[in-house]
Amino acid sequence: MPHLTAPDAARRTAGGEQLGFGVPGYAHPLLAPAEWAELVRPGTPLHWAVLNIAEGPGCRPDPHCLAAAGRLRNARERALHGGAPDDTVRASGGRLLGHLDLAFGERSFGDLIADARAFIDWYRVGGFYLARCPAERAGLPDVRRLTGTLHALLAESDSADGGGRLVLGHGTHPYPGYAEAADQLVTFQGPWTDYRWSQVAEWTADYPPERFAHFVHGVPRTHLEEAMRIARWQGAGTIFFTDRDGRNGQNDPFAALPRYWDEIVSRIGPGISE
């Protein structure tokens, strides 16, 4: 059993509340057509997926990414507004998020806002994933300034229903103040060998599961249930688990579907529209 140091209040998803997927960023739609098709399959419990063309929006609109973005937006529209009221097995209702690389605080505010505007103008994203986000207290003021501006840009956009969504990609537990700077924090990103013995920060117990996401690679099929139990115990509402580990020539283990995708979808259950 994993060694967990969650207080009782942090064990708030142990009762079986529904998890959902956050996709850190599949490969380009030309290289990963099956992956992008799965995002809009009816019933997929997708919370959000990240569009990353070239560590950002690229220098011009990509027609293949435009098509993939359009399909995901249409699926979300059907999930939220289409079908019978009691129909819970619909198209996925996940948001498309633009990838902004903060480089741990090294990128300028102006460059990040320029990338954000391109994502909104070209791909009509419904939010942003702030990759390589600083986690220290010293970086919080700059991140607050950035997220405040991004929320304002999204509020002006007709593509960001509900004001958009901002996810901070720390990959570890940050200084607690970051919880008030965005909608969701990625508090674990790494291998299964670390995750199964991981510990949760006690301050996370003050927030509901939808505020936290965990991304774990190298999870064997035989340990899927244990991994999901850890996520619930530690209070994460959004996950992406994969058996891929970045070996055999693949640099990013999250760029492709896990080999047990159908099984993990069935374990979580059908997506339910917001």
PDB file of C-alpha atoms in Angstrom:
ATOM      1  CA  MET A   1       0.000   0.000   0.000  1.00  0.00           C
ATOM      2  CA  PRO A   2       1.264   3.507  -0.707  1.00  0.00           C
ATOM      3  CA  HIS A   3       2.375   5.635   2.191  1.00  0.00           C
ATOM      4  CA  LEU A   4      -0.015   8.579   2.276  1.00  0.00           C
ATOM      5  CA  THR A   5      -0.087  11.390   4.800  1.00  0.00           C
ATOM      6  CA  ALA A   6      -3.452  12.867   3.940  1.00  0.00           C
ATOM      7  CA  PRO A   7      -5.554  14.084   6.870  1.00  0.00           C
ATOM      8  CA  ASP A   8      -9.100  12.774   7.094  1.00  0.00           C
ATOM      9  CA  ALA A   9     -10.470  15.879   5.395  1.00  0.00           C
ATOM     10  CA  ALA A  10      -8.248  15.274   2.388  1.00  0.00           C
ATOM     11  CA  ARG A  11      -9.734  11.836   1.798  1.00  0.00           C
ATOM     12  CA  ARG A  12     -12.685  13.502   0.216  1.00  0.00           C
ATOM     13  CA  THR A  13     -13.008  11.492  -2.967  1.00  0.00           C
ATOM     14  CA  ALA A  14     -12.627   8.112  -1.331  1.00  0.00           C
ATOM     15  CA  GLY A  15     -16.365   7.621  -1.599  1.00  0.00           C
ATOM     16  CA  GLY A  16     -16.185   7.082  -5.347  1.00  0.00           C
ATOM     17  CA  GLU A  17     -16.941  10.543  -6.734  1.00  0.00           C
ATOM     18  CA  GLN A  18     -16.332  10.632 -10.456  1.00  0.00           C
ATOM     19  CA  LEU A  19     -12.866  11.317 -11.766  1.00  0.00           C
ATOM     20  CA  GLY A  20     -12.266  12.812 -15.197  1.00  0.00           C
ATOM     21  CA  PHE A  21      -9.418  13.197 -17.655  1.00  0.00           C
ATOM     22  CA  GLY A  22      -7.105  16.104 -18.235  1.00  0.00           C
ATOM     23  CA  VAL A  23      -4.938  15.533 -21.301  1.00  0.00           C
ATOM     24  CA  PRO A  24      -1.548  17.304 -20.968  1.00  0.00           C
ATOM     25  CA  GLY A  25      -1.140  17.468 -24.737  1.00  0.00           C
ATOM     26  CA  TYR A  26      -1.351  14.834 -27.435  1.00  0.00           C
ATOM     27  CA  ALA A  27       0.933  14.863 -30.440  1.00  0.00           C
ATOM     28  CA  HIS A  28      -0.054  16.828 -33.563  1.00  0.00           C
ATOM     29  CA  PRO A  29      -3.377  15.606 -35.013  1.00  0.00           C
ATOM     30  CA  LEU A  30      -1.565  14.277 -38.090  1.00  0.00           C
ATOM     31  CA  LEU A  31       0.634  12.090 -35.874  1.00  0.00           C
ATOM     32  CA  ALA A  32      -2.035  11.152 -33.330  1.00  0.00           C
ATOM     33  CA  PRO A  33      -5.392  11.013 -35.156  1.00  0.00           C
ATOM     34  CA  ALA A  34      -6.760   8.239 -32.917  1.00  0.00           C
ATOM     35  CA  GLU A  35      -5.940  10.230 -29.789  1.00  0.00           C
ATOM     36  CA  TRP A  36      -7.745  13.351 -30.978  1.00  0.00           C
ATOM     37  CA  ALA A  37     -10.715  11.285 -32.153  1.00  0.00           C
ATOM     38  CA  GLU A  38     -11.053   9.737 -28.683  1.00  0.00           C
ATOM     39  CA  LEU A  39     -11.482  13.175 -27.115  1.00  0.00           C
ATOM     40  CA  VAL A  40     -14.871  13.568 -28.774  1.00  0.00           C
ATOM     41  CA  ARG A  41     -16.088   9.989 -28.419  1.00  0.00           C
ATOM     42  CA  PRO A  42     -19.506   9.939 -26.703  1.00  0.00           C
ATOM     43  CA  GLY A  43     -19.240   9.317 -22.992  1.00  0.00           C
ATOM     44  CA  THR A  44     -15.548  10.129 -22.595  1.00  0.00           C
ATOM     45  CA  PRO A  45     -15.179  11.771 -19.152  1.00  0.00           C
ATOM     46  CA  LEU A  46     -12.968  14.595 -20.409  1.00  0.00           C
ATOM     47  CA  HIS A  47     -12.451  17.720 -18.321  1.00  0.00           C
ATOM     48  CA  TRP A  48      -9.972  19.388 -20.669  1.00  0.00           C
ATOM     49  CA  ALA A  49      -7.287  18.753 -23.269  1.00  0.00           C
ATOM     50  CA  VAL A  50      -4.253  20.868 -24.143  1.00  0.00           C
ATOM     51  CA  LEU A  51      -3.436  22.051 -27.660  1.00  0.00           C
ATOM     52  CA  ASN A  52       0.312  22.518 -28.112  1.00  0.00           C
ATOM     53  CA  ILE A  53       1.571  23.220 -31.641  1.00  0.00           C
ATOM     54  CA  ALA A  54       5.164  24.354 -31.022  1.00  0.00           C
ATOM     55  CA  GLU A  55       5.441  24.937 -27.278  1.00  0.00           C
ATOM     56  CA  GLY A  56       2.670  27.430 -27.910  1.00  0.00           C
ATOM     57  CA  PRO A  57       0.365  28.448 -30.790  1.00  0.00           C
ATOM     58  CA  GLY A  58       2.989  28.407 -33.543  1.00  0.00           C
ATOM     59  CA  CYS A  59       3.601  31.231 -35.988  1.00  0.00           C
ATOM     60  CA  ARG A  60       0.408  30.792 -38.016  1.00  0.00           C
ATOM     61  CA  PRO A  61      -2.886  28.831 -37.796  1.00  0.00           C
ATOM     62  CA  ASP A  62      -2.416  25.118 -38.492  1.00  0.00           C
ATOM     63  CA  PRO A  63      -5.323  23.702 -40.548  1.00  0.00           C
ATOM     64  CA  HIS A  64      -5.150  20.270 -38.905  1.00  0.00           C
ATOM     65  CA  CYS A  65      -5.187  21.797 -35.428  1.00  0.00           C
ATOM     66  CA  LEU A  66      -8.023  24.113 -36.463  1.00  0.00           C
ATOM     67  CA  ALA A  67     -10.076  21.070 -37.460  1.00  0.00           C
ATOM     68  CA  ALA A  68      -9.297  19.205 -34.217  1.00  0.00           C
ATOM     69  CA  ALA A  69     -10.140  22.274 -32.144  1.00  0.00           C
ATOM     70  CA  GLY A  70     -13.422  22.711 -33.994  1.00  0.00           C
ATOM     71  CA  ARG A  71     -14.444  19.107 -33.367  1.00  0.00           C
ATOM     72  CA  LEU A  72     -13.760  19.426 -29.647  1.00  0.00           C
ATOM     73  CA  ARG A  73     -15.693  22.692 -29.385  1.00  0.00           C
ATOM     74  CA  ASN A  74     -18.640  21.149 -31.234  1.00  0.00           C
ATOM     75  CA  ALA A  75     -18.570  18.116 -28.939  1.00  0.00           C
ATOM     76  CA  ARG A  76     -18.620  20.367 -25.893  1.00  0.00           C
ATOM     77  CA  GLU A  77     -21.561  22.297 -27.313  1.00  0.00           C
ATOM     78  CA  ARG A  78     -23.481  19.046 -27.870  1.00  0.00           C
ATOM     79  CA  ALA A  79     -22.622  17.844 -24.348  1.00  0.00           C
ATOM     80  CA  LEU A  80     -23.797  21.043 -22.707  1.00  0.00           C
ATOM     81  CA  HIS A  81     -26.820  21.882 -24.814  1.00  0.00           C
ATOM     82  CA  GLY A  82     -27.771  18.933 -27.013  1.00  0.00           C
ATOM     83  CA  GLY A  83     -29.775  15.743 -26.519  1.00  0.00           C
ATOM     84  CA  ALA A  84     -32.419  14.824 -24.005  1.00  0.00           C
ATOM     85  CA  PRO A  85     -32.081  16.255 -20.463  1.00  0.00           C
ATOM     86  CA  ASP A  86     -31.599  12.800 -18.946  1.00  0.00           C
ATOM     87  CA  ASP A  87     -29.033  11.681 -21.528  1.00  0.00           C
ATOM     88  CA  THR A  88     -25.743  11.359 -19.617  1.00  0.00           C
ATOM     89  CA  VAL A  89     -23.849   9.401 -22.285  1.00  0.00           C
ATOM     90  CA  ARG A  90     -23.136  12.180 -24.743  1.00  0.00           C
ATOM     91  CA  ALA A  91     -20.237  13.608 -26.611  1.00  0.00           C
ATOM     92  CA  SER A  92     -17.389  14.704 -24.381  1.00  0.00           C
ATOM     93  CA  GLY A  93     -17.858  18.060 -22.678  1.00  0.00           C
ATOM     94  CA  GLY A  94     -14.190  18.917 -22.234  1.00  0.00           C
ATOM     95  CA  ARG A  95     -12.583  22.285 -22.847  1.00  0.00           C
ATOM     96  CA  LEU A  96      -9.689  22.946 -25.191  1.00  0.00           C
ATOM     97  CA  LEU A  97      -6.815  24.721 -23.435  1.00  0.00           C
ATOM     98  CA  GLY A  98      -3.944  26.542 -25.102  1.00  0.00           C
ATOM     99  CA  HIS A  99      -0.420  25.621 -23.984  1.00  0.00           C
ATOM    100  CA  LEU A 100       1.574  28.496 -22.496  1.00  0.00           C
ATOM    101  CA  ASP A 101       5.135  27.687 -21.426  1.00  0.00           C
ATOM    102  CA  LEU A 102       6.127  29.851 -18.447  1.00  0.00           C
ATOM    103  CA  ALA A 103       9.656  28.356 -18.376  1.00  0.00           C
ATOM    104  CA  PHE A 104       9.554  28.558 -14.552  1.00  0.00           C
ATOM    105  CA  GLY A 105       9.138  32.326 -14.687  1.00  0.00           C
ATOM    106  CA  GLU A 106      11.751  33.054 -17.376  1.00  0.00           C
ATOM    107  CA  ARG A 107       9.374  34.041 -20.210  1.00  0.00           C
ATOM    108  CA  SER A 108       8.226  37.627 -20.450  1.00  0.00           C
ATOM    109  CA  PHE A 109       4.679  38.712 -19.690  1.00  0.00           C
ATOM    110  CA  GLY A 110       4.395  40.260 -23.164  1.00  0.00           C
ATOM    111  CA  ASP A 111       5.395  37.061 -24.975  1.00  0.00           C
ATOM    112  CA  LEU A 112       2.928  34.993 -22.966  1.00  0.00           C
ATOM    113  CA  ILE A 113       0.051  37.378 -23.638  1.00  0.00           C
ATOM    114  CA  ALA A 114       0.907  37.419 -27.358  1.00  0.00           C
ATOM    115  CA  ASP A 115       0.731  33.609 -27.404  1.00  0.00           C
ATOM    116  CA  ALA A 116      -2.556  33.691 -25.494  1.00  0.00           C
ATOM    117  CA  ARG A 117      -4.116  36.126 -27.974  1.00  0.00           C
ATOM    118  CA  ALA A 118      -3.039  33.912 -30.886  1.00  0.00           C
ATOM    119  CA  PHE A 119      -4.622  30.853 -29.257  1.00  0.00           C
ATOM    120  CA  ILE A 120      -7.876  32.731 -28.721  1.00  0.00           C
ATOM    121  CA  ASP A 121      -7.962  34.338 -32.176  1.00  0.00           C
ATOM    122  CA  TRP A 122      -6.959  31.251 -34.154  1.00  0.00           C
ATOM    123  CA  TYR A 123      -8.264  28.286 -32.156  1.00  0.00           C
ATOM    124  CA  ARG A 124     -10.935  29.846 -29.914  1.00  0.00           C
ATOM    125  CA  VAL A 125      -9.598  28.021 -26.859  1.00  0.00           C
ATOM    126  CA  GLY A 126     -11.644  27.879 -23.679  1.00  0.00           C
ATOM    127  CA  GLY A 127      -8.715  28.379 -21.324  1.00  0.00           C
ATOM    128  CA  PHE A 128      -5.001  27.857 -20.842  1.00  0.00           C
ATOM    129  CA  TYR A 129      -2.573  25.323 -19.427  1.00  0.00           C
ATOM    130  CA  LEU A 130       0.395  27.147 -17.891  1.00  0.00           C
ATOM    131  CA  ALA A 131       3.195  24.624 -18.295  1.00  0.00           C
ATOM    132  CA  ARG A 132       6.376  24.760 -16.202  1.00  0.00           C
ATOM    133  CA  CYS A 133       4.698  27.122 -13.793  1.00  0.00           C
ATOM    134  CA  PRO A 134       6.802  28.363 -10.859  1.00  0.00           C
ATOM    135  CA  ALA A 135       5.962  26.775  -7.518  1.00  0.00           C
ATOM    136  CA  GLU A 136       7.837  29.017  -5.090  1.00  0.00           C
ATOM    137  CA  ARG A 137       6.302  31.894  -3.170  1.00  0.00           C
ATOM    138  CA  ALA A 138       8.540  34.407  -4.984  1.00  0.00           C
ATOM    139  CA  GLY A 139       6.943  33.581  -8.331  1.00  0.00           C
ATOM    140  CA  LEU A 140       3.352  34.037  -7.165  1.00  0.00           C
ATOM    141  CA  PRO A 141       2.909  37.797  -7.869  1.00  0.00           C
ATOM    142  CA  ASP A 142       3.916  37.401 -11.525  1.00  0.00           C
ATOM    143  CA  VAL A 143       1.671  34.368 -11.946  1.00  0.00           C
ATOM    144  CA  ARG A 144      -1.245  36.251 -10.360  1.00  0.00           C
ATOM    145  CA  ARG A 145      -0.705  39.139 -12.786  1.00  0.00           C
ATOM    146  CA  LEU A 146      -0.643  36.714 -15.717  1.00  0.00           C
ATOM    147  CA  THR A 147      -3.724  34.722 -14.701  1.00  0.00           C
ATOM    148  CA  GLY A 148      -5.678  37.901 -14.002  1.00  0.00           C
ATOM    149  CA  THR A 149      -4.941  39.141 -17.518  1.00  0.00           C
ATOM    150  CA  LEU A 150      -5.743  35.757 -19.057  1.00  0.00           C
ATOM    151  CA  HIS A 151      -9.101  35.645 -17.294  1.00  0.00           C
ATOM    152  CA  ALA A 152      -9.863  39.106 -18.695  1.00  0.00           C
ATOM    153  CA  LEU A 153      -8.927  38.007 -22.234  1.00  0.00           C
ATOM    154  CA  LEU A 154     -11.079  34.903 -21.945  1.00  0.00           C
ATOM    155  CA  ALA A 155     -14.011  36.908 -20.590  1.00  0.00           C
ATOM    156  CA  GLU A 156     -13.876  39.019 -23.765  1.00  0.00           C
ATOM    157  CA  SER A 157     -13.831  35.919 -25.985  1.00  0.00           C
ATOM    158  CA  ASP A 158     -17.002  34.279 -27.261  1.00  0.00           C
ATOM    159  CA  SER A 159     -15.330  30.837 -27.096  1.00  0.00           C
ATOM    160  CA  ALA A 160     -14.759  30.696 -23.327  1.00  0.00           C
ATOM    161  CA  ASP A 161     -18.146  29.823 -21.860  1.00  0.00           C
ATOM    162  CA  GLY A 162     -18.242  30.239 -18.119  1.00  0.00           C
ATOM    163  CA  GLY A 163     -15.230  32.567 -18.147  1.00  0.00           C
ATOM    164  CA  GLY A 164     -12.693  29.975 -19.292  1.00  0.00           C
ATOM    165  CA  ARG A 165     -10.406  27.708 -17.295  1.00  0.00           C
ATOM    166  CA  LEU A 166      -6.813  28.184 -16.153  1.00  0.00           C
ATOM    167  CA  VAL A 167      -4.664  25.237 -15.047  1.00  0.00           C
ATOM    168  CA  LEU A 168      -1.247  25.712 -13.464  1.00  0.00           C
ATOM    169  CA  GLY A 169       1.179  22.960 -14.467  1.00  0.00           C
ATOM    170  CA  HIS A 170       3.448  22.858 -11.428  1.00  0.00           C
ATOM    171  CA  GLY A 171       3.854  19.088 -11.370  1.00  0.00           C
ATOM    172  CA  THR A 172       4.415  19.313  -7.604  1.00  0.00           C
ATOM    173  CA  HIS A 173       2.749  20.876  -4.586  1.00  0.00           C
ATOM    174  CA  PRO A 174       3.375  24.622  -4.862  1.00  0.00           C
ATOM    175  CA  TYR A 175       3.228  27.364  -2.269  1.00  0.00           C
ATOM    176  CA  PRO A 176      -0.430  27.330  -1.067  1.00  0.00           C
ATOM    177  CA  GLY A 177      -1.180  30.821  -2.386  1.00  0.00           C
ATOM    178  CA  TYR A 178      -1.169  29.504  -5.957  1.00  0.00           C
ATOM    179  CA  ALA A 179      -4.506  27.815  -5.248  1.00  0.00           C
ATOM    180  CA  GLU A 180      -6.160  31.240  -5.435  1.00  0.00           C
ATOM    181  CA  ALA A 181      -4.438  32.176  -8.715  1.00  0.00           C
ATOM    182  CA  ALA A 182      -6.148  29.683 -11.044  1.00  0.00           C
ATOM    183  CA  ASP A 183      -8.954  27.171 -11.365  1.00  0.00           C
ATOM    184  CA  GLN A 184      -6.841  24.035 -11.002  1.00  0.00           C
ATOM    185  CA  LEU A 185      -3.310  23.007 -10.035  1.00  0.00           C
ATOM    186  CA  VAL A 186      -1.348  19.995 -11.294  1.00  0.00           C
ATOM    187  CA  THR A 187       0.222  18.853  -8.033  1.00  0.00           C
ATOM    188  CA  PHE A 188       1.815  15.654  -9.334  1.00  0.00           C
ATOM    189  CA  GLN A 189       3.444  14.852 -12.673  1.00  0.00           C
ATOM    190  CA  GLY A 190       5.863  11.976 -12.834  1.00  0.00           C
ATOM    191  CA  PRO A 191       6.384   8.200 -12.795  1.00  0.00           C
ATOM    192  CA  TRP A 192       4.301   5.569 -11.086  1.00  0.00           C
ATOM    193  CA  THR A 193       7.309   4.501  -9.014  1.00  0.00           C
ATOM    194  CA  ASP A 194       7.125   7.901  -7.267  1.00  0.00           C
ATOM    195  CA  TYR A 195       3.348   8.283  -7.259  1.00  0.00           C
ATOM    196  CA  ARG A 196       2.562   5.078  -5.413  1.00  0.00           C
ATOM    197  CA  TRP A 197       4.577   6.331  -2.409  1.00  0.00           C
ATOM    198  CA  SER A 198       3.652   9.993  -2.758  1.00  0.00           C
ATOM    199  CA  GLN A 199       2.414  12.267  -0.003  1.00  0.00           C
ATOM    200  CA  VAL A 200      -0.219  14.976  -0.257  1.00  0.00           C
ATOM    201  CA  ALA A 201       0.262  18.450   1.183  1.00  0.00           C
ATOM    202  CA  GLU A 202      -2.099  19.033   4.087  1.00  0.00           C
ATOM    203  CA  TRP A 203      -3.234  22.452   2.831  1.00  0.00           C
ATOM    204  CA  THR A 204      -4.946  20.815  -0.157  1.00  0.00           C
ATOM    205  CA  ALA A 205      -7.645  19.514   2.229  1.00  0.00           C
ATOM    206  CA  ASP A 206      -9.109  23.033   2.265  1.00  0.00           C
ATOM    207  CA  TYR A 207     -10.122  22.708  -1.398  1.00  0.00           C
ATOM    208  CA  PRO A 208     -12.452  20.396  -3.356  1.00  0.00           C
ATOM    209  CA  PRO A 209     -11.122  17.699  -5.731  1.00  0.00           C
ATOM    210  CA  GLU A 210     -11.847  19.712  -8.880  1.00  0.00           C
ATOM    211  CA  ARG A 211      -9.000  22.021  -7.892  1.00  0.00           C
ATOM    212  CA  PHE A 212      -6.278  19.384  -8.385  1.00  0.00           C
ATOM    213  CA  ALA A 213      -4.928  17.150 -11.174  1.00  0.00           C
ATOM    214  CA  HIS A 214      -2.418  14.280 -11.241  1.00  0.00           C
ATOM    215  CA  PHE A 215      -0.494  13.048 -14.307  1.00  0.00           C
ATOM    216  CA  VAL A 216       1.263   9.704 -13.919  1.00  0.00           C
ATOM    217  CA  HIS A 217       3.220   7.717 -16.500  1.00  0.00           C
ATOM    218  CA  GLY A 218       4.469   4.139 -16.371  1.00  0.00           C
ATOM    219  CA  VAL A 219       1.346   2.877 -14.557  1.00  0.00           C
ATOM    220  CA  PRO A 220       1.000  -0.888 -15.223  1.00  0.00           C
ATOM    221  CA  ARG A 221      -2.446  -2.143 -16.138  1.00  0.00           C
ATOM    222  CA  THR A 222      -2.418  -4.320 -13.034  1.00  0.00           C
ATOM    223  CA  HIS A 223      -2.038  -1.216 -10.840  1.00  0.00           C
ATOM    224  CA  LEU A 224      -4.761   0.950 -12.375  1.00  0.00           C
ATOM    225  CA  GLU A 225      -7.152   0.427  -9.476  1.00  0.00           C
ATOM    226  CA  GLU A 226      -4.453   1.288  -6.963  1.00  0.00           C
ATOM    227  CA  ALA A 227      -3.537   4.446  -8.902  1.00  0.00           C
ATOM    228  CA  MET A 228      -7.158   5.595  -8.996  1.00  0.00           C
ATOM    229  CA  ARG A 229      -7.486   4.902  -5.282  1.00  0.00           C
ATOM    230  CA  ILE A 230      -4.434   7.079  -4.580  1.00  0.00           C
ATOM    231  CA  ALA A 231      -5.872   9.915  -6.691  1.00  0.00           C
ATOM    232  CA  ARG A 232      -9.170   9.804  -4.811  1.00  0.00           C
ATOM    233  CA  TRP A 233      -7.435   9.519  -1.436  1.00  0.00           C
ATOM    234  CA  GLN A 234      -5.248  12.522  -2.177  1.00  0.00           C
ATOM    235  CA  GLY A 235      -8.181  14.594  -3.410  1.00  0.00           C
ATOM    236  CA  ALA A 236      -7.499  14.872  -7.146  1.00  0.00           C
ATOM    237  CA  GLY A 237     -10.533  15.229  -9.401  1.00  0.00           C
ATOM    238  CA  THR A 238      -8.676  15.185 -12.742  1.00  0.00           C
ATOM    239  CA  ILE A 239      -6.172  12.527 -13.834  1.00  0.00           C
ATOM    240  CA  PHE A 240      -4.212  11.175 -16.760  1.00  0.00           C
ATOM    241  CA  PHE A 241      -2.664   7.746 -16.195  1.00  0.00           C
ATOM    242  CA  THR A 242      -0.685   5.934 -18.867  1.00  0.00           C
ATOM    243  CA  ASP A 243       1.427   2.805 -19.140  1.00  0.00           C
ATOM    244  CA  ARG A 244       3.773   4.626 -21.532  1.00  0.00           C
ATOM    245  CA  ASP A 245       7.021   5.709 -19.949  1.00  0.00           C
ATOM    246  CA  GLY A 246       8.907   7.760 -22.533  1.00  0.00           C
ATOM    247  CA  ARG A 247      11.192   4.910 -23.535  1.00  0.00           C
ATOM    248  CA  ASN A 248      11.702   3.297 -26.944  1.00  0.00           C
ATOM    249  CA  GLY A 249      12.201   6.584 -28.751  1.00  0.00           C
ATOM    250  CA  GLN A 250       9.167   8.391 -27.393  1.00  0.00           C
ATOM    251  CA  ASN A 251      10.149  11.515 -25.475  1.00  0.00           C
ATOM    252  CA  ASP A 252       6.719  12.422 -24.094  1.00  0.00           C
ATOM    253  CA  PRO A 253       4.782   9.567 -22.463  1.00  0.00           C
ATOM    254  CA  PHE A 254       1.604  11.681 -22.465  1.00  0.00           C
ATOM    255  CA  ALA A 255       1.612  12.304 -26.233  1.00  0.00           C
ATOM    256  CA  ALA A 256      -0.242   9.069 -27.068  1.00  0.00           C
ATOM    257  CA  LEU A 257      -3.119   7.021 -25.693  1.00  0.00           C
ATOM    258  CA  PRO A 258      -2.350   4.541 -22.934  1.00  0.00           C
ATOM    259  CA  ARG A 259      -2.696   0.982 -24.195  1.00  0.00           C
ATOM    260  CA  TYR A 260      -5.511   0.421 -21.687  1.00  0.00           C
ATOM    261  CA  TRP A 261      -7.507   3.535 -22.664  1.00  0.00           C
ATOM    262  CA  ASP A 262     -10.811   1.690 -23.121  1.00  0.00           C
ATOM    263  CA  GLU A 263     -10.412   0.014 -19.753  1.00  0.00           C
ATOM    264  CA  ILE A 264      -9.690   3.200 -17.815  1.00  0.00           C
ATOM    265  CA  VAL A 265     -12.590   4.988 -19.527  1.00  0.00           C
ATOM    266  CA  SER A 266     -14.918   2.180 -18.496  1.00  0.00           C
ATOM    267  CA  ARG A 267     -13.585   2.243 -14.915  1.00  0.00           C
ATOM    268  CA  ILE A 268     -14.262   5.964 -14.552  1.00  0.00           C
ATOM    269  CA  GLY A 269     -17.612   5.854 -16.317  1.00  0.00           C
ATOM    270  CA  PRO A 270     -19.353   8.016 -18.919  1.00  0.00           C
ATOM    271  CA  GLY A 271     -18.875  11.748 -18.997  1.00  0.00           C
ATOM    272  CA  ILE A 272     -21.696  13.833 -17.577  1.00  0.00           C
ATOM    273  CA  SER A 273     -22.256  17.286 -18.961  1.00  0.00           C
ATOM    274  CA  GLU A 274     -21.764  20.304 -16.723  1.00  0.00           C
TER     275      GLU A 274
END
